[in-house]
Short mmCIF file of C-alpha atoms in Angstrom, two decimals:
data_model
loop_
_atom_site.label_atom_id
_atom_site.label_comp_id
_atom_site.label_asym_id
_atom_site.label_seq_id
_atom_site.Cartn_x
_atom_site.Cartn_y
_atom_site.Cartn_z
CA MET A 1 46.27 -27.93 -53.28
CA LEU A 2 44.02 -24.85 -53.54
CA LYS A 3 41.75 -26.20 -50.81
CA LYS A 4 44.67 -26.69 -48.43
CA LEU A 5 45.89 -23.16 -49.06
CA ILE A 6 42.51 -21.71 -48.17
CA MET A 7 42.37 -23.72 -44.96
CA PHE A 8 45.87 -22.59 -44.00
CA THR A 9 44.98 -18.94 -44.54
CA GLY A 10 41.92 -19.30 -42.32
CA LEU A 11 43.98 -20.85 -39.56
CA LEU A 12 46.58 -18.09 -39.84
CA GLY A 13 43.90 -15.39 -39.57
CA GLY A 14 42.50 -17.06 -36.48
CA SER A 15 45.95 -17.10 -34.93
CA VAL A 16 46.45 -13.34 -35.52
CA LEU A 17 43.04 -12.52 -34.07
CA PHE A 18 43.76 -14.59 -30.97
CA SER A 19 47.10 -12.80 -30.45
CA GLY A 20 45.37 -9.39 -30.65
CA GLN A 21 42.90 -10.33 -27.95
CA ALA A 22 45.65 -11.51 -25.69
CA LEU A 23 47.52 -8.20 -26.16
CA ALA A 24 44.42 -6.15 -25.32
CA ALA A 25 43.94 -8.05 -22.08
CA ALA A 26 47.57 -7.53 -21.12
CA ASP A 27 47.77 -3.75 -21.57
CA PHE A 28 45.81 -0.50 -21.45
CA GLY A 29 44.28 0.91 -24.63
CA PRO A 30 41.70 3.30 -26.09
CA CYS A 31 38.24 4.07 -24.75
CA THR A 32 35.12 3.64 -26.87
CA PRO A 33 31.78 5.47 -26.35
CA GLU A 34 28.70 3.32 -25.94
CA GLY A 35 26.25 3.98 -28.77
CA GLY A 36 28.66 6.11 -30.77
CA THR A 37 30.03 9.63 -30.43
CA HIS A 38 28.12 11.98 -28.14
CA ILE A 39 27.27 15.27 -29.86
CA PHE A 40 27.32 18.63 -28.10
CA SER A 41 25.74 21.48 -30.09
CA ALA A 42 26.23 25.05 -28.83
CA THR A 43 24.40 28.10 -30.14
CA ILE A 44 26.47 31.30 -30.30
CA ASN A 45 24.75 34.67 -30.73
CA LYS A 46 27.08 37.45 -29.67
CA THR A 47 27.60 41.14 -30.41
CA VAL A 48 30.90 42.96 -30.86
CA SER A 49 30.10 45.91 -28.62
CA ASP A 50 33.27 47.87 -29.45
CA THR A 51 32.92 48.53 -33.18
CA SER A 52 36.38 50.10 -33.33
CA LYS A 53 37.77 46.56 -32.91
CA ASN A 54 36.07 45.32 -36.05
CA THR A 55 39.47 45.21 -37.75
CA THR A 56 41.67 42.50 -39.23
CA GLY A 57 43.68 40.77 -36.50
CA ALA A 58 41.53 41.89 -33.57
CA THR A 59 40.99 39.22 -30.91
CA PHE A 60 38.31 38.77 -28.26
CA VAL A 61 39.48 36.28 -25.63
CA ASP A 62 36.75 34.15 -24.02
CA PHE A 63 34.20 35.87 -26.21
CA ASP A 64 31.60 33.21 -25.42
CA SER A 65 31.23 29.86 -23.69
CA TRP A 66 29.12 26.72 -23.68
CA ASN A 67 27.78 24.63 -20.81
CA LEU A 68 25.47 22.06 -22.29
CA GLY A 69 25.09 19.27 -19.77
CA GLY A 70 24.45 15.80 -21.16
CA THR A 71 26.25 12.59 -20.29
CA TYR A 72 27.39 9.39 -22.00
CA ALA A 73 29.01 6.05 -21.18
CA MET A 74 32.33 4.57 -22.33
CA SER A 75 34.43 1.50 -21.77
CA CYS A 76 38.22 1.33 -21.94
CA GLU A 77 40.71 -1.43 -22.73
CA CYS A 78 42.52 -2.47 -19.56
CA PRO A 79 44.74 -5.43 -18.51
CA ASP A 80 43.09 -8.28 -16.64
CA ASP A 81 45.46 -7.75 -13.71
CA THR A 82 43.28 -5.61 -11.41
CA SER A 83 46.31 -4.31 -9.51
CA LEU A 84 47.30 -2.28 -12.56
CA ILE A 85 45.85 1.23 -12.82
CA ASN A 86 46.46 4.16 -15.13
CA ASP A 87 45.39 7.73 -15.77
CA THR A 88 42.68 8.58 -18.30
CA LEU A 89 44.10 10.66 -21.18
CA PHE A 90 42.39 12.98 -23.65
CA LYS A 91 43.14 14.23 -27.15
CA ALA A 92 41.32 17.14 -28.83
CA VAL A 93 41.43 17.39 -32.63
CA VAL A 94 40.21 20.53 -34.46
CA PRO A 95 38.97 19.63 -37.98
CA LEU A 96 39.28 23.20 -39.37
CA ALA A 97 41.86 25.21 -41.30
CA PHE A 98 44.53 26.66 -39.01
CA VAL A 99 44.90 30.45 -39.12
CA THR A 100 47.28 31.66 -36.42
CA ASN A 101 48.51 31.13 -32.89
CA ILE A 102 48.24 34.02 -30.41
CA GLU A 103 49.18 33.79 -26.72
CA SER A 104 48.93 29.96 -26.59
CA ARG A 105 45.57 29.94 -28.39
CA SER A 106 45.26 28.39 -31.84
CA TYR A 107 42.66 30.03 -34.11
CA TYR A 108 40.86 28.14 -36.86
CA GLN A 109 38.76 29.54 -39.70
CA ILE A 110 34.96 29.43 -39.40
CA ASN A 111 34.09 31.55 -42.47
CA ASN A 112 35.59 34.38 -44.53
CA ASN A 113 35.27 36.84 -41.65
CA ILE A 114 36.03 35.08 -38.39
CA ALA A 115 38.19 32.40 -36.80
CA ILE A 116 37.83 30.88 -33.36
CA ALA A 117 40.00 29.31 -30.69
CA SER A 118 38.50 26.97 -28.12
CA ASP A 119 39.24 25.37 -24.81
CA VAL A 120 37.45 22.48 -23.12
CA LEU A 121 37.01 21.41 -19.53
CA ILE A 122 38.98 18.32 -18.48
CA SER A 123 37.31 17.37 -15.22
CA GLY A 124 38.18 14.54 -12.85
CA GLY A 125 41.15 15.40 -10.65
CA ARG A 126 42.34 18.09 -13.06
CA GLY A 127 39.32 20.37 -13.29
CA GLU A 128 40.95 22.73 -15.79
CA TYR A 129 40.13 24.23 -19.18
CA VAL A 130 42.71 23.23 -21.78
CA ASN A 131 43.32 25.06 -25.05
CA THR A 132 42.70 22.94 -28.15
CA PRO A 133 44.23 21.08 -29.87
CA PHE A 134 46.07 18.86 -27.39
CA GLU A 135 47.08 15.23 -26.80
CA ASN A 136 47.73 13.02 -23.78
CA VAL A 137 46.24 15.42 -21.24
CA GLY A 138 45.23 13.38 -18.20
CA ASN A 139 42.32 13.97 -15.87
CA LEU A 140 44.54 12.82 -12.96
CA THR A 141 42.28 9.97 -11.87
CA ASN A 142 44.35 6.79 -11.68
CA ASN A 143 41.73 4.04 -11.44
CA ARG A 144 40.02 1.22 -13.32
CA SER A 145 36.40 2.38 -13.11
CA GLN A 146 36.20 2.74 -16.91
CA CYS A 147 37.73 -0.66 -17.68
CA SER A 148 35.63 -2.95 -19.84
CA GLN A 149 36.17 -5.86 -17.46
CA ASN A 150 34.11 -4.03 -14.85
CA ALA A 151 30.40 -4.66 -15.11
CA SER A 152 29.81 -1.16 -13.74
CA SER A 153 32.02 0.59 -16.30
CA LYS A 154 29.02 1.53 -18.42
CA ASP A 155 27.43 3.23 -15.41
CA THR A 156 30.24 5.78 -15.21
CA ILE A 157 28.99 9.23 -16.21
CA TRP A 158 31.12 11.07 -18.78
CA THR A 159 30.62 14.78 -19.56
CA SER A 160 33.85 15.59 -21.41
CA GLY A 161 33.19 18.14 -24.18
CA GLY A 162 30.14 19.66 -22.46
CA LYS A 163 31.89 22.81 -21.20
CA GLY A 164 34.28 25.20 -22.90
CA HIS A 165 35.12 28.72 -24.05
CA LEU A 166 35.46 30.41 -27.44
CA SER A 167 37.81 33.23 -28.39
CA LEU A 168 37.18 35.25 -31.54
CA TYR A 169 39.63 36.46 -34.20
CA ILE A 170 38.59 38.90 -36.96
CA LEU A 171 39.92 37.72 -40.32
CA HIS A 172 38.19 40.44 -42.34
CA PRO A 173 35.99 43.27 -41.00
CA PHE A 174 32.32 42.75 -41.76
CA VAL A 175 29.12 44.74 -41.62
CA GLY A 176 25.97 43.67 -39.85
CA GLU A 177 25.96 39.96 -39.15
CA SER A 178 28.36 37.08 -39.80
CA ILE A 179 26.44 33.79 -39.93
CA ILE A 180 27.97 30.63 -38.44
CA PRO A 181 26.44 27.48 -39.93
CA SER A 182 26.58 24.31 -37.87
CA THR A 183 30.34 23.71 -37.69
CA LYS A 184 32.31 21.03 -35.88
CA ILE A 185 35.07 22.67 -33.83
CA MET A 186 36.38 19.68 -31.90
CA ASP A 187 36.61 15.87 -31.70
CA LEU A 188 37.55 14.56 -28.26
CA PHE A 189 39.24 11.15 -27.95
CA VAL A 190 39.98 9.20 -24.75
CA THR A 191 42.49 6.48 -23.88
CA LYS A 192 44.14 4.72 -20.94
CA LYS A 193 47.49 4.48 -22.78
CA PRO A 194 49.47 7.49 -24.03
CA SER A 195 49.19 8.15 -27.79
CA VAL A 196 46.99 5.06 -28.38
CA TYR A 197 43.57 6.37 -29.37
CA GLY A 198 40.68 4.74 -31.13
CA SER A 199 39.04 5.96 -34.33
CA ILE A 200 35.72 6.92 -32.70
CA PRO A 201 35.63 10.23 -30.78
CA ALA A 202 34.08 10.11 -27.33
CA SER A 203 32.35 13.43 -28.09
CA SER A 204 32.20 16.12 -30.75
CA VAL A 205 31.39 19.81 -30.28
CA TYR A 206 29.49 21.83 -32.88
CA ILE A 207 28.68 25.55 -32.86
CA SER A 208 26.19 27.59 -34.88
CA GLY A 209 24.68 31.08 -34.69
CA SER A 210 25.94 34.54 -35.58
CA ILE A 211 28.34 37.33 -34.64
CA THR A 212 26.88 40.82 -34.95
CA VAL A 213 28.64 44.17 -35.23
CA PRO A 214 26.29 47.04 -34.22
CA GLN A 215 25.30 49.58 -36.85
CA GLY A 216 25.26 53.28 -36.18
CA CYS A 217 26.07 56.84 -37.21
CA GLU A 218 27.48 59.87 -35.43
CA LEU A 219 27.94 63.50 -36.36
CA SER A 220 31.22 64.00 -38.22
CA SER A 221 31.82 67.22 -36.31
CA GLY A 222 31.44 65.53 -32.93
CA SER A 223 28.63 65.01 -30.47
CA THR A 224 27.37 68.64 -30.45
CA LEU A 225 26.17 70.92 -33.22
CA GLU A 226 25.74 74.59 -32.38
CA ILE A 227 22.79 76.41 -33.99
CA PRO A 228 23.04 80.17 -33.42
CA PHE A 229 19.50 81.55 -33.66
CA GLY A 230 20.65 85.09 -33.01
CA GLU A 231 19.34 87.69 -30.57
CA PHE A 232 15.69 88.54 -29.87
CA LYS A 233 13.74 90.73 -27.49
CA ALA A 234 10.96 89.32 -25.41
CA THR A 235 8.44 91.36 -27.44
CA ASP A 236 9.52 89.48 -30.60
CA PHE A 237 7.47 86.52 -29.32
CA LYS A 238 4.32 88.39 -28.27
CA ASP A 239 1.08 87.55 -30.15
CA ARG A 240 2.87 85.03 -32.38
CA LYS A 241 1.63 81.70 -31.03
CA GLY A 242 2.91 78.86 -33.21
CA GLN A 243 4.85 81.31 -35.38
CA VAL A 244 8.49 82.17 -35.86
CA ALA A 245 9.72 84.94 -33.58
CA LYS A 246 9.72 88.41 -35.15
CA ASN A 247 12.89 89.18 -37.11
CA ALA A 248 13.95 85.52 -36.89
CA THR A 249 14.91 83.45 -39.90
CA LYS A 250 15.27 79.73 -40.35
CA PHE A 251 18.74 78.44 -39.71
CA THR A 252 19.55 75.71 -42.29
CA LYS A 253 22.37 73.30 -41.74
CA GLU A 254 23.66 70.28 -43.67
CA LEU A 255 24.47 67.46 -41.28
CA GLN A 256 27.29 65.06 -42.09
CA PHE A 257 27.47 61.68 -40.37
CA LYS A 258 30.09 58.95 -40.11
CA CYS A 259 28.37 55.55 -40.28
CA THR A 260 29.80 52.20 -39.22
CA ASN A 261 28.79 48.69 -40.28
CA ILE A 262 25.85 49.73 -42.48
CA SER A 263 24.99 46.97 -44.94
CA ASP A 264 24.16 47.59 -48.59
CA GLY A 265 20.55 48.64 -49.10
CA ILE A 266 20.02 49.78 -45.49
CA LYS A 267 18.10 53.06 -45.17
CA ILE A 268 19.02 55.46 -42.36
CA PHE A 269 16.60 57.94 -40.82
CA LEU A 270 17.05 60.88 -38.49
CA ARG A 271 14.49 61.63 -35.81
CA ILE A 272 14.42 63.99 -32.87
CA GLU A 273 14.33 62.94 -29.23
CA GLY A 274 13.99 65.44 -26.43
CA MET A 275 11.65 67.18 -24.04
CA PRO A 276 8.69 68.68 -25.94
CA ASN A 277 7.34 72.08 -24.97
CA ALA A 278 4.38 71.81 -22.60
CA ASN A 279 2.27 74.16 -24.76
CA ASP A 280 3.27 72.93 -28.23
CA SER A 281 4.34 69.31 -28.70
CA ASN A 282 5.82 70.13 -32.13
CA ALA A 283 8.50 72.25 -30.47
CA ILE A 284 11.45 71.29 -28.30
CA ASP A 285 11.34 72.72 -24.80
CA MET A 286 13.88 75.50 -24.24
CA GLY A 287 13.52 75.90 -20.51
CA ASN A 288 10.69 78.45 -20.81
CA PRO A 289 7.03 77.45 -21.32
CA ASP A 290 6.41 80.37 -23.73
CA ILE A 291 9.05 79.55 -26.32
CA GLY A 292 10.30 76.50 -28.18
CA ALA A 293 12.49 75.40 -31.06
CA VAL A 294 11.13 73.71 -34.16
CA ILE A 295 13.25 71.39 -36.33
CA GLU A 296 12.23 70.76 -39.95
CA GLY A 297 13.48 68.14 -42.35
CA ALA A 298 14.71 68.84 -45.86
CA ASN A 299 11.14 68.51 -47.18
CA GLY A 300 9.87 71.18 -44.78
CA LYS A 301 8.06 68.68 -42.58
CA ILE A 302 8.39 69.27 -38.84
CA LEU A 303 10.41 66.60 -37.02
CA VAL A 304 8.19 66.22 -33.98
CA PRO A 305 10.14 65.30 -30.84
CA ASN A 306 9.84 61.65 -29.79
CA ASP A 307 7.55 60.76 -32.70
CA ALA A 308 9.10 57.75 -34.47
CA SER A 309 6.67 58.11 -37.37
CA VAL A 310 8.14 61.49 -38.30
CA ASN A 311 11.69 61.22 -39.57
CA GLN A 312 14.11 62.34 -42.26
CA GLU A 313 15.86 59.87 -44.56
CA LEU A 314 19.58 60.35 -44.94
CA SER A 315 21.53 60.12 -48.16
CA VAL A 316 24.04 57.27 -47.73
CA SER A 317 27.30 56.79 -49.65
CA GLY A 318 28.93 53.60 -50.76
CA LEU A 319 31.59 51.98 -48.59
CA VAL A 320 34.62 54.23 -48.12
CA ASP A 321 36.55 51.30 -46.59
CA ASP A 322 35.67 47.84 -45.26
CA THR A 323 33.15 49.08 -42.69
CA HIS A 324 32.45 52.82 -43.05
CA ARG A 325 30.11 55.02 -45.07
CA THR A 326 29.10 58.65 -44.93
CA ALA A 327 25.55 59.98 -44.69
CA SER A 328 24.06 63.44 -44.93
CA THR A 329 20.82 65.37 -44.70
CA THR A 330 19.66 68.98 -44.28
CA ILE A 331 17.60 70.36 -41.42
CA SER A 332 16.21 73.78 -40.58
CA ALA A 333 15.62 75.19 -37.09
CA TYR A 334 13.88 78.29 -35.76
CA PRO A 335 12.46 79.64 -32.46
CA ILE A 336 8.70 80.05 -32.04
CA SER A 337 6.26 81.38 -29.51
CA THR A 338 4.26 78.54 -28.00
CA THR A 339 1.71 80.74 -26.18
CA GLY A 340 1.69 84.17 -27.85
CA LYS A 341 2.61 85.73 -24.51
CA LEU A 342 5.65 87.66 -23.49
CA PRO A 343 8.06 84.99 -22.31
CA ALA A 344 7.82 84.63 -18.56
CA ARG A 345 10.66 85.93 -16.41
CA PRO A 346 12.80 83.00 -15.22
CA ALA A 347 11.96 82.12 -11.63
CA ASN A 348 14.48 83.16 -8.98
CA CYS A 349 16.58 85.02 -11.54
CA ARG A 350 17.97 88.14 -9.90
CA PRO A 351 20.54 90.64 -11.15
CA PRO A 352 23.82 89.93 -9.39
CA GLY A 353 24.18 93.59 -8.38
CA ILE A 354 26.60 94.59 -11.10
CA SER A 355 26.15 97.10 -13.85
CA ARG A 356 25.94 94.36 -16.50
CA PRO A 357 24.29 91.29 -14.94
CA ALA A 358 25.65 89.01 -17.65
CA ASN A 359 25.25 85.86 -15.60
CA CYS A 360 21.48 85.97 -15.21
CA ARG A 361 20.25 82.47 -16.10
CA PRO A 362 17.21 80.40 -15.23
CA PRO A 363 17.70 77.92 -12.37
CA GLY A 364 19.22 74.60 -13.36
CA ILE A 365 20.86 76.01 -16.49
CA SER A 366 23.78 73.66 -15.94
CA ARG A 367 21.38 70.73 -16.33
CA GLU A 368 21.23 69.91 -20.00
CA LEU A 369 17.90 69.28 -21.66
CA PRO A 370 18.88 67.19 -24.67
CA PRO A 371 18.76 67.77 -27.50
CA CYS A 372 18.40 71.54 -26.88
CA VAL A 373 19.51 73.94 -24.17
CA LEU A 374 18.75 77.65 -23.92
CA MET A 375 21.41 79.88 -22.45
CA TRP A 376 20.30 83.25 -21.19
CA SER A 377 22.27 86.46 -20.93
CA LYS A 378 21.63 90.06 -20.02
CA GLN A 379 22.92 92.78 -22.29
CA ASP A 380 21.47 96.08 -21.02
CA GLU A 381 21.62 98.20 -17.89
CA LYS A 382 18.04 97.72 -16.72
CA PRO A 383 17.63 96.12 -13.27
CA SER A 384 14.70 93.97 -14.45
CA CYS A 385 15.92 90.50 -15.24
CA PHE A 386 13.82 89.76 -18.29
CA ASP A 387 12.26 92.87 -19.84
CA ALA A 388 15.13 93.32 -22.20
CA SER A 389 16.61 89.82 -22.09
CA VAL A 390 17.85 88.27 -25.29
CA PHE A 391 18.32 84.68 -26.37
CA THR A 392 21.91 84.29 -27.47
CA ALA A 393 22.75 80.63 -27.90
CA TYR A 394 20.54 77.66 -28.56
CA ARG A 395 22.32 74.37 -28.72
CA PHE A 396 21.09 71.43 -30.81
CA ARG A 397 22.41 68.01 -29.90
CA ASP A 398 22.25 64.92 -32.07
CA GLY A 399 21.19 62.99 -28.95
CA GLY A 400 22.19 59.66 -30.47
CA THR A 401 18.93 59.42 -32.36
CA VAL A 402 20.18 58.32 -35.76
#
């Protein structure tokens, strides 16, 4: 009795298997990749250039893309009747935690800081990028070239999954760099019959890399810091090469900076960039070869223009919010003689023919010489343009050198 039961079960199983084969040959069905799922791996290394958008909920549409090339072969279940044709349909599955949907794009979490939305190219007759996830999107090619009954079906070149775009969503603001480990963002399935898909994806897309938010500091007071040196006669510079002008004192100023996206433990240094004086490279050119301005750090060491080895470390606070810190340092500035001579009269500077030629300036005064500009004025009645000229306003710019 037991032996008969076993034989009956075997016959029944054979009958079910035979019926399944007959059904597959009578209808369309899923497509299966030859040799398993084709893997596309994209590397993403992008920078958020607008740091003001490093805020929760900020989106960056089409932030990056991939175009990887690579092909694979597939075969699809089709009926034996060669007069029957059907479209090829696609389904994209995103195996990540859903975050939000914004303007038809679905964002999924990558790590604690970022989420991404993706689209993928559906080629063929459609030739469009479709936002993921989706199901039963056809490529508008009604044919049988992928059918398993065709000997040439394995010669058909498939590229689905090889091209797409990424959009970025900020979950939590971050400083510096957000690392993306190798992460699957999509499985792409194919079929010849709506909603009937196999268990093996035709292709899978992975991304890895990093998203970087630039780090930087700017003066809290704005882009310009005024340093009033005071007023001096030309004779105050005579015979004082390399020395502070007579009756001048050092102007000391504490600089306050607002810093963005500075990671813990990062040190920040201030250095000076600008046009050095032709006669003394330690001094900043002021538009006259006989004078210059010297900037010292808090330790009294001269901050030589354009010398990266000479800098001043800033004192940096802890985070005041998710992305910002404050930083500060103290500098001193003073005018010096670079030649020991009476400063030369500015070329082509002529009194304008009024009793107080207050507009006497060297040529090109409107052209700024960052980080410092000398503005000239005339404050006596003498017709000579320079003999009693005074220096009234030196401007120090941060020059974006932090």
